[in-house]
Short mmCIF file of C-alpha atoms and ligand atoms in Angstrom, two decimals:
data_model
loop_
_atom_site.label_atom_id
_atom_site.label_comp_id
_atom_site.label_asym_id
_atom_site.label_seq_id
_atom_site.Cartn_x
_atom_site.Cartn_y
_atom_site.Cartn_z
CA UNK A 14 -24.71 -27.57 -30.97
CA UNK A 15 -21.55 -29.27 -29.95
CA UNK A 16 -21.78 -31.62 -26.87
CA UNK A 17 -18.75 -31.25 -24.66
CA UNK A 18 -17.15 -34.77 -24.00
CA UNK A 19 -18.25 -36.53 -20.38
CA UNK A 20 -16.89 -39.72 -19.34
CA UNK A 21 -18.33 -42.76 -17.78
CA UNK A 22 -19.52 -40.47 -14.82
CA UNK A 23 -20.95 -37.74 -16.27
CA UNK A 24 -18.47 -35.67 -15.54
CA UNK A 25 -18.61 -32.62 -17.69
CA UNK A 26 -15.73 -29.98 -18.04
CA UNK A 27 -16.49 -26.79 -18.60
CA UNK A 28 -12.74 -25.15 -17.50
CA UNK A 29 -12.53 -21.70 -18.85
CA UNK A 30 -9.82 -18.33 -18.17
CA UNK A 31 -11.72 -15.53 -16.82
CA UNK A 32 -9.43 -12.47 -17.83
CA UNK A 33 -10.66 -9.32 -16.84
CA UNK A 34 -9.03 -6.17 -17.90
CA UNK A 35 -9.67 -3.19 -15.55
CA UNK A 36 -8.36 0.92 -16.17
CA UNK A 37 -5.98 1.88 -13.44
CA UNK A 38 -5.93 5.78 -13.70
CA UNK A 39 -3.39 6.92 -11.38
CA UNK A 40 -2.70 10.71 -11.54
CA UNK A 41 -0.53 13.29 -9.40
CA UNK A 42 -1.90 17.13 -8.98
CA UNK A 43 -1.05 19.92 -6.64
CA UNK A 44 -3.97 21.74 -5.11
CA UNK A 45 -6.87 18.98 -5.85
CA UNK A 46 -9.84 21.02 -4.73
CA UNK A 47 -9.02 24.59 -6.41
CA UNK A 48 -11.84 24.92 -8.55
CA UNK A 49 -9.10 25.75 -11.85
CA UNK A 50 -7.44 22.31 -11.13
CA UNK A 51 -9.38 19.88 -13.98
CA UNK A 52 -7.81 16.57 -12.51
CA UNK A 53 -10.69 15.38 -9.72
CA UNK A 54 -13.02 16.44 -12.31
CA UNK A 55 -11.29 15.17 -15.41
CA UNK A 56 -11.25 11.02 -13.80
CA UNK A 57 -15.20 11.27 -14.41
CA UNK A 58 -14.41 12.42 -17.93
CA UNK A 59 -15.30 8.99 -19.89
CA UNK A 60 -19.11 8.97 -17.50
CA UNK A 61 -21.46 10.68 -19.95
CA UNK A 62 -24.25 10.05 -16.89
CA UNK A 63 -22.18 11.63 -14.71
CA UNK A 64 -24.06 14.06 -13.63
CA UNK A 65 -26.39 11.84 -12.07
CA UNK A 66 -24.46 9.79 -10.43
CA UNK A 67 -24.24 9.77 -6.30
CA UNK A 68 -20.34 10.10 -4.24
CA UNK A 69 -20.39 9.30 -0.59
CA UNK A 70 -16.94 11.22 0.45
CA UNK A 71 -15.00 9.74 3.83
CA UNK A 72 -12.65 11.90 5.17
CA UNK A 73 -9.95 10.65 7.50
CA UNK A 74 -9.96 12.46 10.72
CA UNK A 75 -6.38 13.12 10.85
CA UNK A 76 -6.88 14.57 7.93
CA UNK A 77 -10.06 16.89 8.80
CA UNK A 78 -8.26 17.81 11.87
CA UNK A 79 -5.32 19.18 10.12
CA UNK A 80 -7.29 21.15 7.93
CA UNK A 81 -10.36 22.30 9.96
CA UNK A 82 -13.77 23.34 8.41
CA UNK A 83 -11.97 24.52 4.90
CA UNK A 84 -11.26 20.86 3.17
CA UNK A 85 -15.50 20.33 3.58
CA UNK A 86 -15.87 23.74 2.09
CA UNK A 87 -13.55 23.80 -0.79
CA UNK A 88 -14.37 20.55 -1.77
CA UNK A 89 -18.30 21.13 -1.41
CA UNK A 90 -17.60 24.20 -3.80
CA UNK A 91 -15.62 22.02 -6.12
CA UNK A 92 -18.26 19.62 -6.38
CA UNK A 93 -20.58 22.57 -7.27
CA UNK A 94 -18.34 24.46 -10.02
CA UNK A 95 -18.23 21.11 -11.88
CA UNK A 96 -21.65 20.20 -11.27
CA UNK A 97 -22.06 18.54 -14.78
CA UNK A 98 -19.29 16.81 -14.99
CA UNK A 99 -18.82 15.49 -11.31
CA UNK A 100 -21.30 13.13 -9.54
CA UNK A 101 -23.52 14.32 -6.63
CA UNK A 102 -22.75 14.85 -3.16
CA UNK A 103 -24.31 12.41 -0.97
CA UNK A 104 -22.78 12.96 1.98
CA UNK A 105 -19.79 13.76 3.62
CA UNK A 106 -17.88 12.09 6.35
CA UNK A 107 -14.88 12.24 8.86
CA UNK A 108 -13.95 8.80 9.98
CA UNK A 109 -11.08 7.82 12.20
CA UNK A 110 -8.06 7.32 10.90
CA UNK A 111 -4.76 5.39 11.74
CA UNK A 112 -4.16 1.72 11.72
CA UNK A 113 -6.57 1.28 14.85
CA UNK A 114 -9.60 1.43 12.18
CA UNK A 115 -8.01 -2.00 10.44
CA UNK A 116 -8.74 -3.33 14.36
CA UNK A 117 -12.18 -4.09 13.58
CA UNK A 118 -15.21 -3.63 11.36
CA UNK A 119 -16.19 -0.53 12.37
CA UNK A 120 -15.26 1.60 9.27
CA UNK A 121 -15.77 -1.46 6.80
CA UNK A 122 -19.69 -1.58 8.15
CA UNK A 123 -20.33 1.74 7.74
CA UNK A 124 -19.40 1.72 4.42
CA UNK A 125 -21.97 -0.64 3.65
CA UNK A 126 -23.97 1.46 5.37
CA UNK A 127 -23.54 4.74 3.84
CA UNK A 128 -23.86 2.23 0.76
CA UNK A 129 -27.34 1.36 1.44
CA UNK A 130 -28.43 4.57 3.24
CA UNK A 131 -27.89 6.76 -0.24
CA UNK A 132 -28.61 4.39 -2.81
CA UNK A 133 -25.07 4.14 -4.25
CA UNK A 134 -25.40 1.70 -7.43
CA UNK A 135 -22.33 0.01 -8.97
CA UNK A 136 -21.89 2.84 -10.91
CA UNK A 137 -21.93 5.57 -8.32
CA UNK A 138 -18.88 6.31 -5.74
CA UNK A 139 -17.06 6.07 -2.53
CA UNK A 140 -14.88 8.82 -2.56
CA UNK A 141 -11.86 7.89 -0.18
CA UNK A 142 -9.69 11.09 1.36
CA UNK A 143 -6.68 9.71 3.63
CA UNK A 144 -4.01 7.86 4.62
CA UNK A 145 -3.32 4.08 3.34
CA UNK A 146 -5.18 2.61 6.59
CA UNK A 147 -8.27 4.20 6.23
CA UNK A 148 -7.95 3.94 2.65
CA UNK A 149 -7.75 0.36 3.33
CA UNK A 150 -10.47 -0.44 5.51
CA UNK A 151 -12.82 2.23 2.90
CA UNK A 152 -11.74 -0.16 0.33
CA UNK A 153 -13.09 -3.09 1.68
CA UNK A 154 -16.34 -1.92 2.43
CA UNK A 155 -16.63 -0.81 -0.67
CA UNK A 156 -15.42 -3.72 -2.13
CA UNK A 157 -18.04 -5.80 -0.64
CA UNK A 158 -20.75 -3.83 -1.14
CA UNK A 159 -22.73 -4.71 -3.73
CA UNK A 160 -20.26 -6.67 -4.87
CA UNK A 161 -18.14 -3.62 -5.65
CA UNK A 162 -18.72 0.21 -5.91
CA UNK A 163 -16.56 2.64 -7.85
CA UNK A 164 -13.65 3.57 -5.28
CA UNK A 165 -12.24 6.94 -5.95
CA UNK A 166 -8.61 7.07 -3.39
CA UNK A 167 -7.44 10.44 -2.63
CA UNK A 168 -4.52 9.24 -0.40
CA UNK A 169 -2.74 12.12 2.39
CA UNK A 170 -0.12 10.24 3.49
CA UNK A 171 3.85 9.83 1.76
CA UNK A 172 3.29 6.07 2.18
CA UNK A 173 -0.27 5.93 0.50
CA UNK A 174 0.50 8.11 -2.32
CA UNK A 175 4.33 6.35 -2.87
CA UNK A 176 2.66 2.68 -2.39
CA UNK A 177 -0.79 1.86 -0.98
CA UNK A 178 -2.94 3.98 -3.17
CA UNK A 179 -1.37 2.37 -5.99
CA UNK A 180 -2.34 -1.37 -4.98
CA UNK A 181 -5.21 -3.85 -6.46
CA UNK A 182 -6.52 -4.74 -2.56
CA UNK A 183 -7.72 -3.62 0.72
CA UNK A 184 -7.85 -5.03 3.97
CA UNK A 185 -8.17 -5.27 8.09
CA UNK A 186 -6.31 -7.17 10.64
CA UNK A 187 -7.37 -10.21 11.81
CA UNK A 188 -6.40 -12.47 14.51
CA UNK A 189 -3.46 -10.17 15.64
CA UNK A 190 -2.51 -10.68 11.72
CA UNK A 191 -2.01 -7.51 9.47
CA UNK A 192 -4.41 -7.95 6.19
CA UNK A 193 -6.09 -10.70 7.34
CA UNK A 194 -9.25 -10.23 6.01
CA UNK A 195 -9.59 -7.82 2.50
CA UNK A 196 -10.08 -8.67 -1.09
CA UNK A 197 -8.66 -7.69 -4.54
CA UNK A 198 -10.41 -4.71 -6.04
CA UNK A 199 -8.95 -2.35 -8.41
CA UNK A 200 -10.26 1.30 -7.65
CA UNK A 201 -11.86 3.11 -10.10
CA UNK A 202 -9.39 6.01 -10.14
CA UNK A 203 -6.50 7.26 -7.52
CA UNK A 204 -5.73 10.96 -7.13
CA UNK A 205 -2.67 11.76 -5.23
CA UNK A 206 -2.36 15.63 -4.17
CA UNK A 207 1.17 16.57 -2.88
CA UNK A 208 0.02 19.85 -0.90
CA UNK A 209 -2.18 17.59 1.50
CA UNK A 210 1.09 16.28 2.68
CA UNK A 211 2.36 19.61 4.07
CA UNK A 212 -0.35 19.54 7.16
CA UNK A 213 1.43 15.56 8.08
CA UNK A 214 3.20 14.93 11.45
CA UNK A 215 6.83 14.86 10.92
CA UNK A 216 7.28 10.95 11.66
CA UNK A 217 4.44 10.09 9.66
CA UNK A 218 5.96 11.84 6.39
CA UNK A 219 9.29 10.47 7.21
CA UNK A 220 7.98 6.76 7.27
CA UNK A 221 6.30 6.61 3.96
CA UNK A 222 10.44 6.95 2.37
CA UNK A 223 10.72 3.24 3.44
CA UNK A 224 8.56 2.14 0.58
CA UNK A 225 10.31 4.12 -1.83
CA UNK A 226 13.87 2.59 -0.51
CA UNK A 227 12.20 -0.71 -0.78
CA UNK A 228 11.25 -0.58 -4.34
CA UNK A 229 14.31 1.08 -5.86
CA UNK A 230 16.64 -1.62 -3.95
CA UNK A 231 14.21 -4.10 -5.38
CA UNK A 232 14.62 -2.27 -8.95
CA UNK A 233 16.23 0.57 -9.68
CA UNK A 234 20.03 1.22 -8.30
CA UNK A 235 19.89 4.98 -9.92
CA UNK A 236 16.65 5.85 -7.91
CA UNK A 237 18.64 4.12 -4.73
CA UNK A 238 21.30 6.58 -5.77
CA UNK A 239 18.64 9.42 -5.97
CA UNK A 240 17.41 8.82 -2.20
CA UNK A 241 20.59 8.35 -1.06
CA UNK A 242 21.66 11.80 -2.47
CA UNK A 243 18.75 13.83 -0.99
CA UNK A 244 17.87 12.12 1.91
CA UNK A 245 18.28 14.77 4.42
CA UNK A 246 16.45 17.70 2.38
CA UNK A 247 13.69 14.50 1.86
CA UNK A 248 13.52 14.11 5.63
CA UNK A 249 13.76 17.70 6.29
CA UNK A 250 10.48 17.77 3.97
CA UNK A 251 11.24 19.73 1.10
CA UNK A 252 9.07 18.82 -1.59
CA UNK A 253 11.51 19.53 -4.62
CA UNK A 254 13.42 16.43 -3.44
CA UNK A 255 11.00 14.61 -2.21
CA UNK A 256 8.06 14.31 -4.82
CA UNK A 257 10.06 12.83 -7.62
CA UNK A 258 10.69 10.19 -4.82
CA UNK A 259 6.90 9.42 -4.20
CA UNK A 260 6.11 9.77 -7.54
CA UNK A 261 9.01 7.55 -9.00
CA UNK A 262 8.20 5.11 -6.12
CA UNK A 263 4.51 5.21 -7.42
CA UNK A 264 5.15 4.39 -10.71
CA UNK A 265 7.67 1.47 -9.81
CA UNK A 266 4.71 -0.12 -7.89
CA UNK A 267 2.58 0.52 -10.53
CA UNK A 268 4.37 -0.85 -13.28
CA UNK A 269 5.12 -4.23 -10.84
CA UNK A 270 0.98 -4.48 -10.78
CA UNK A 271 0.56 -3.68 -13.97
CA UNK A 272 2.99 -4.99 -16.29
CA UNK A 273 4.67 -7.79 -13.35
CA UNK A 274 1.94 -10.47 -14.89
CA UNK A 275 0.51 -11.59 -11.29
CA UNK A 276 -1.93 -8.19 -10.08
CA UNK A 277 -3.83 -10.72 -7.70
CA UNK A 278 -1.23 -12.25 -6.26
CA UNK A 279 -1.71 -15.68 -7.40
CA UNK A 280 1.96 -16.58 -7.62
CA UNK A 281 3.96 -17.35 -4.42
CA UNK A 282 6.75 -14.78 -5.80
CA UNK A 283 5.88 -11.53 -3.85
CA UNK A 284 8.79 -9.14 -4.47
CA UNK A 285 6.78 -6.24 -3.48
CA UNK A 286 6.64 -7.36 -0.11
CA UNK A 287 10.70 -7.46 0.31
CA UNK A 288 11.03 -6.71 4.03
CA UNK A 289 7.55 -7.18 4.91
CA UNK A 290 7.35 -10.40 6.37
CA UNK A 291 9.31 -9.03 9.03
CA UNK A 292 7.66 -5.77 8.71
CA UNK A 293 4.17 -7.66 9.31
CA UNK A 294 4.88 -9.37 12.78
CA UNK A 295 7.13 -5.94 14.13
CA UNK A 296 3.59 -4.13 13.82
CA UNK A 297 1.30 -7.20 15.16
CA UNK A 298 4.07 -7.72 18.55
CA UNK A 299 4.27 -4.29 19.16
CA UNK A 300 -0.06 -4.02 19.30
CA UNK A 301 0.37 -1.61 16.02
CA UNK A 302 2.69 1.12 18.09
CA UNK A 303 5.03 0.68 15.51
CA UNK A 304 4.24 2.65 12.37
CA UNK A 305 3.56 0.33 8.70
CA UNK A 306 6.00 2.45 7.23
CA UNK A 307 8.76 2.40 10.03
CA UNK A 308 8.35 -1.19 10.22
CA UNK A 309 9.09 -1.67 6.93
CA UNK A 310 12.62 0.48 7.11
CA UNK A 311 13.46 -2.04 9.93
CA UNK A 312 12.00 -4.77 8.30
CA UNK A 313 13.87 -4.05 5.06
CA UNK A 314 17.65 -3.77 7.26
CA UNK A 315 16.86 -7.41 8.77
CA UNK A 316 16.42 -9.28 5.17
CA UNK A 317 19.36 -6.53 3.81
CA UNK A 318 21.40 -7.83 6.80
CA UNK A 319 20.41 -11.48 6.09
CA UNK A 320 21.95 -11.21 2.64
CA UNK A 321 24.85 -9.55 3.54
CA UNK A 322 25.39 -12.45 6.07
CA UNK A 323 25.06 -14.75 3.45
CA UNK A 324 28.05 -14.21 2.15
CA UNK A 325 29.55 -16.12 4.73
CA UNK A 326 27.71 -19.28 3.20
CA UNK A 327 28.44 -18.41 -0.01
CA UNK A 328 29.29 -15.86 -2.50
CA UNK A 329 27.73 -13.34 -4.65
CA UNK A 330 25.70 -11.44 -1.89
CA UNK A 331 24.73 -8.09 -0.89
CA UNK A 332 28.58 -6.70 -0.29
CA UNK A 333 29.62 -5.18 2.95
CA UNK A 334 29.71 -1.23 1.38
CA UNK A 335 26.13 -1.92 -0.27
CA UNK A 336 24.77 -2.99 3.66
CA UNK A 337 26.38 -0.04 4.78
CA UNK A 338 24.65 2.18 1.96
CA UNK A 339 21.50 0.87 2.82
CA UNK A 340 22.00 1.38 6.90
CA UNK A 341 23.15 5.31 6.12
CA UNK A 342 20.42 5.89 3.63
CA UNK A 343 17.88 4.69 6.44
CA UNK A 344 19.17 6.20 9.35
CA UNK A 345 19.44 9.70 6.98
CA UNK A 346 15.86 9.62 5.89
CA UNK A 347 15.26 9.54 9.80
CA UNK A 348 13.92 6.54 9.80
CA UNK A 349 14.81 4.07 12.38
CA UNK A 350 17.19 1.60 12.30
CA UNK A 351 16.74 -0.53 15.78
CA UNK A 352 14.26 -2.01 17.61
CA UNK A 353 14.36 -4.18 21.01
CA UNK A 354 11.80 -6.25 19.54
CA UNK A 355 14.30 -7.66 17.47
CA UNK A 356 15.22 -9.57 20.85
CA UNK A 357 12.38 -11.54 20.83
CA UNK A 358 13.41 -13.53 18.07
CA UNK A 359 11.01 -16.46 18.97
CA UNK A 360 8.74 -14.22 18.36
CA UNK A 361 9.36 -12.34 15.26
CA UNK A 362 10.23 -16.09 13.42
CA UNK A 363 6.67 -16.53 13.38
CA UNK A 364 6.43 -14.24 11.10
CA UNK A 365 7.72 -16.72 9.15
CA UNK A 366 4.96 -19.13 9.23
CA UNK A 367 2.34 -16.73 9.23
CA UNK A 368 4.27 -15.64 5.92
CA UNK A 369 5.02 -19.55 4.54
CA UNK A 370 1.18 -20.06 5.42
CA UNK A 371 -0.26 -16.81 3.46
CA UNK A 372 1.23 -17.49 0.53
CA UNK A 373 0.10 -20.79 0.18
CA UNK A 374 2.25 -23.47 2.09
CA UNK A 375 5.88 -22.98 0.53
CA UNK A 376 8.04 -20.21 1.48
CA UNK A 377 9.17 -17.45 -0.88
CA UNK A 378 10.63 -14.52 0.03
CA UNK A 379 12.73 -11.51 -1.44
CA UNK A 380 16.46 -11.25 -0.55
CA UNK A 381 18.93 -9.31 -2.38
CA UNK A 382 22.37 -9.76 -4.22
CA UNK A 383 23.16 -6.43 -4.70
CA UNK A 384 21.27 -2.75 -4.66
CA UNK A 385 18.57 -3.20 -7.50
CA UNK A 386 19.17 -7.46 -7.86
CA UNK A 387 16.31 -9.06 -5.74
CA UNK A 388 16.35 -12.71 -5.46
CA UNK A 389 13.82 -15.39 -4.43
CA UNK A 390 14.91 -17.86 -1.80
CA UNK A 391 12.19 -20.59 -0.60
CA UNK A 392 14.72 -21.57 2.77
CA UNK A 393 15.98 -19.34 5.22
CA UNK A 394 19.01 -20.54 7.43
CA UNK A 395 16.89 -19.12 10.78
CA UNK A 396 20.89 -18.43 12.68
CA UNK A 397 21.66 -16.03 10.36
CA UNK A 398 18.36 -14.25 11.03
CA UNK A 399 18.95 -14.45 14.64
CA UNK A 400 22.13 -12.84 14.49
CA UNK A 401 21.07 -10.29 11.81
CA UNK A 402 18.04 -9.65 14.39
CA UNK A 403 20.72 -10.02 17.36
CA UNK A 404 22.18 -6.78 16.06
CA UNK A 405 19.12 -4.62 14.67
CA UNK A 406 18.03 -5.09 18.66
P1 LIG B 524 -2.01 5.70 8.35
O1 LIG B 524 -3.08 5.55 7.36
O2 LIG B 524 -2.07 4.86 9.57
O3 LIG B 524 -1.94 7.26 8.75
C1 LIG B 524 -1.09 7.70 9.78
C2 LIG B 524 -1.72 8.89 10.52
O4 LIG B 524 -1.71 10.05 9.69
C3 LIG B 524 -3.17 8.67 10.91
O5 LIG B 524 -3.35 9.08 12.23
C4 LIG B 524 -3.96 9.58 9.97
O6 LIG B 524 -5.16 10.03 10.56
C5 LIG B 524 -2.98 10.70 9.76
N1 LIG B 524 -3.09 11.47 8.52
C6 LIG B 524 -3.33 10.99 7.26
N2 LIG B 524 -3.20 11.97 6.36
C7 LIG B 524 -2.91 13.11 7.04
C8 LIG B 524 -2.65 14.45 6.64
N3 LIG B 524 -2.61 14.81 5.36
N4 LIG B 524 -2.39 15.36 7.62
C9 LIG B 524 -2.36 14.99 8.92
N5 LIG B 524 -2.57 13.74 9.35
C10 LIG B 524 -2.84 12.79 8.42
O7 LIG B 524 -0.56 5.43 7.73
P2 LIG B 524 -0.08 5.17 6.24
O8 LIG B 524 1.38 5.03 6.36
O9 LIG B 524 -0.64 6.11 5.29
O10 LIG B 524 -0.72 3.75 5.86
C11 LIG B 524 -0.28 2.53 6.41
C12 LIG B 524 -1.26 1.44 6.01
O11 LIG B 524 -1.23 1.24 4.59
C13 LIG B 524 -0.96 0.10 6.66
O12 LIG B 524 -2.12 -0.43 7.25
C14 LIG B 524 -0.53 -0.76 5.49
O13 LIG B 524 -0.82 -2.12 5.69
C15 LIG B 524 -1.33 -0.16 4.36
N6 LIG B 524 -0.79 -0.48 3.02
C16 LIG B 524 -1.66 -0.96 2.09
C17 LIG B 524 -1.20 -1.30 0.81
C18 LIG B 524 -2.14 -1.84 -0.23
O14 LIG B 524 -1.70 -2.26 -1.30
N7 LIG B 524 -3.44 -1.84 0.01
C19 LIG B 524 0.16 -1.15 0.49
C20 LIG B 524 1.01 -0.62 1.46
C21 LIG B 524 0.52 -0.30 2.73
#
């Protein structure tokens, strides 16, 4: 055996890279719980012990609402036509739903609980059916429970199937601070089925599109293009235009995890949260009446003003017809494009620090040069954000 060096104290080093690799199955279906559709059953596939593994299933209530007594039912009989292949149910659920449920502990606790109540081991499930608030407080009990059971996210909402299904980490607000308090936890499989977005309030489909803007001004100018094009049949709902959106969106998010070298976030470069430092604070001074998603869209316009303003300073910023693209695009999705808490700039700069201080003590945030050509900046010149505020107010 090889003694490892120590100096004059003692001190031994024992410095190693932990490098995990975890599967990230991501998959899009129609019609998740007819009993011909293989995908829910298929993400069990590589289990040969499937069969006797446990599922706890959660059901947002918006969700259950929406679709009465026949979700439970077609899903029990799912469950039952793949009995071999498919773990057992447990129990099933309906929780609240909606950002109030990242308010507290509530949801996370009885995770735990359900957790401990039925025995679910490491290798058994929390089965996860709703929209990306729910999904995120789910996740984190999960997360913590034992250390981490299999999470299995059916997400029902435009937003949580374009973006926060695809993500490595969960969370609640603390502290009047969104995400306060979550973890990093890759779920063991996300299933995104498009026809559980017909039964979703109009504004609620409408604000998940923000996302999708986000990440193709971020990275793609044709998928900009592609929104821009069929923004009104996307707000008017229909589904031809607007699942290649979510599902393009998805896999631009997915690829940034994936492939973007920094899943956990360790790096003070955050491109995926262009917009969303803003975003953040609109949703914490409003007490969470403003919608994550429509937040974002006006979160997005202040930092895609903010470069455009930049040009005074300097060249080679977002150009005046690019701005303009980007206001029309918004305000066509039907997404809004003012707020009066813009006024209370005070306020919203706060944001700021909360930002500066979340990511470690130095600043770095996403502005653009042009539709598709993000750039880091680690200052912001706070006048220009008051006047890009001044008018967004
Ligand atoms: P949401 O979860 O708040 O859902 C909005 C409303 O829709 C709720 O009342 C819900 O009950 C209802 N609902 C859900 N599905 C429905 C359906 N199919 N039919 C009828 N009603 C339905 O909103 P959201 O936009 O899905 O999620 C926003 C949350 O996602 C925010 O908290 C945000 O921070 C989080 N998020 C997380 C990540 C991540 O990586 N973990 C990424 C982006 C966003």
């Amino acid at each position: 055996m090889v003694t490892p060096p120590t100096d004059s104290h003692h001190t031994l080093l024992l410095d190693s890279t932990v490098a995990p690799k975890f599967p990230h199955r991501v998959r899009f279906t129609r019609g998740a719980f007819d009993a011909a559709n293989p995908a829910l059953r298929n993400l069990f596939a590589a289990d040969e012990a499937i069969a006797t593994r446990r599922a706890v299933v959660l059901i947002d209530d918006g969700v259950a609402r929406a679709h009465g007594d026949a979700l439970e039912t077609k899903l029990r009989a799912y469950f039952a036509a793949h009995a071999t292949s498919m773990p057992v149910i447990a129990e099933i659920c309906v929780v609240p739903g909606g950002e109030a449920v990242k308010q507290d502990t509530r949801l996370c606790d009885l995770v735990v609980e359900l957790v401990e109540k039925h025995r679910i081991c490491r290798k058994s499930f929390v089965i996860a059916i709703g929209g990306g608030a729910m999904l995120d407080a789910v996740g984190f009990g999960s997360a913590i429970a034992h250390r981490g059971v299999r999470l299995v996210r059916l997400p029902t909402t435009v937003l949580a199937q374009d973006d926060a299904a695809m993500g490595v980490k969960n969370g609640i607000n603390r502290f009047g601070k969104k995400n306060f308090v979550g973890a990093f936890a890759v779920p063991f499989a996300v299933l995104c089925d498009e026809l559980l977005l017909e039964t979703l309030p109009d504004a609620v489909f409408r604000a998940g599109f923000s996302e999708a803007v986000k990440i193709a001004l971020l990275k793609d100018p044709a998928f900009f293009a592609e929104i821009e094009q069929n923004a009104e049949r996307i707000a008017a709902r229909n589904l031809d235009a607007a699942s290649p959106v979510i599902r393009r969106s998805a896999e631009l998010h997915l690829r940034h995890i994936a492939d973007g070298g920094d899943p956990f976030e360790s790096n003070a470069a955050r491109p995926l949260d262009f917009g969303h430092w803003a975003a953040h604070r609109l949703e914490s001074m409003s007490d969470y009446a403003i919608s994550h998603g429509d937040a974002v869209a006006l979160g997005l316009l202040l930092d895609c003003r903010y470069s455009n303003l930049m040009n005074s300073k300097a060249e080679g910023w977002l150009s005046d017809a690019d701005y303009a693209r980007i206001c029309a695009c918004i305000k066509r999705l039907g997404l809004p494009t003012h707020h009066p808490l813009f006024a209370d700039q005070d306020a919203l700069l706060r944001g700021l620090d909360e930002f500066r201080e979340h990511l470690g003590g130095t600043l770095t945030i996403t502005m653009l040069r042009g539709i598709g050509r993000g750039v880091e900046i680690h200052e912001l010149d706070t006048t220009l954000v008051r006047a890009a505020a001044t008018e967004l107010a």
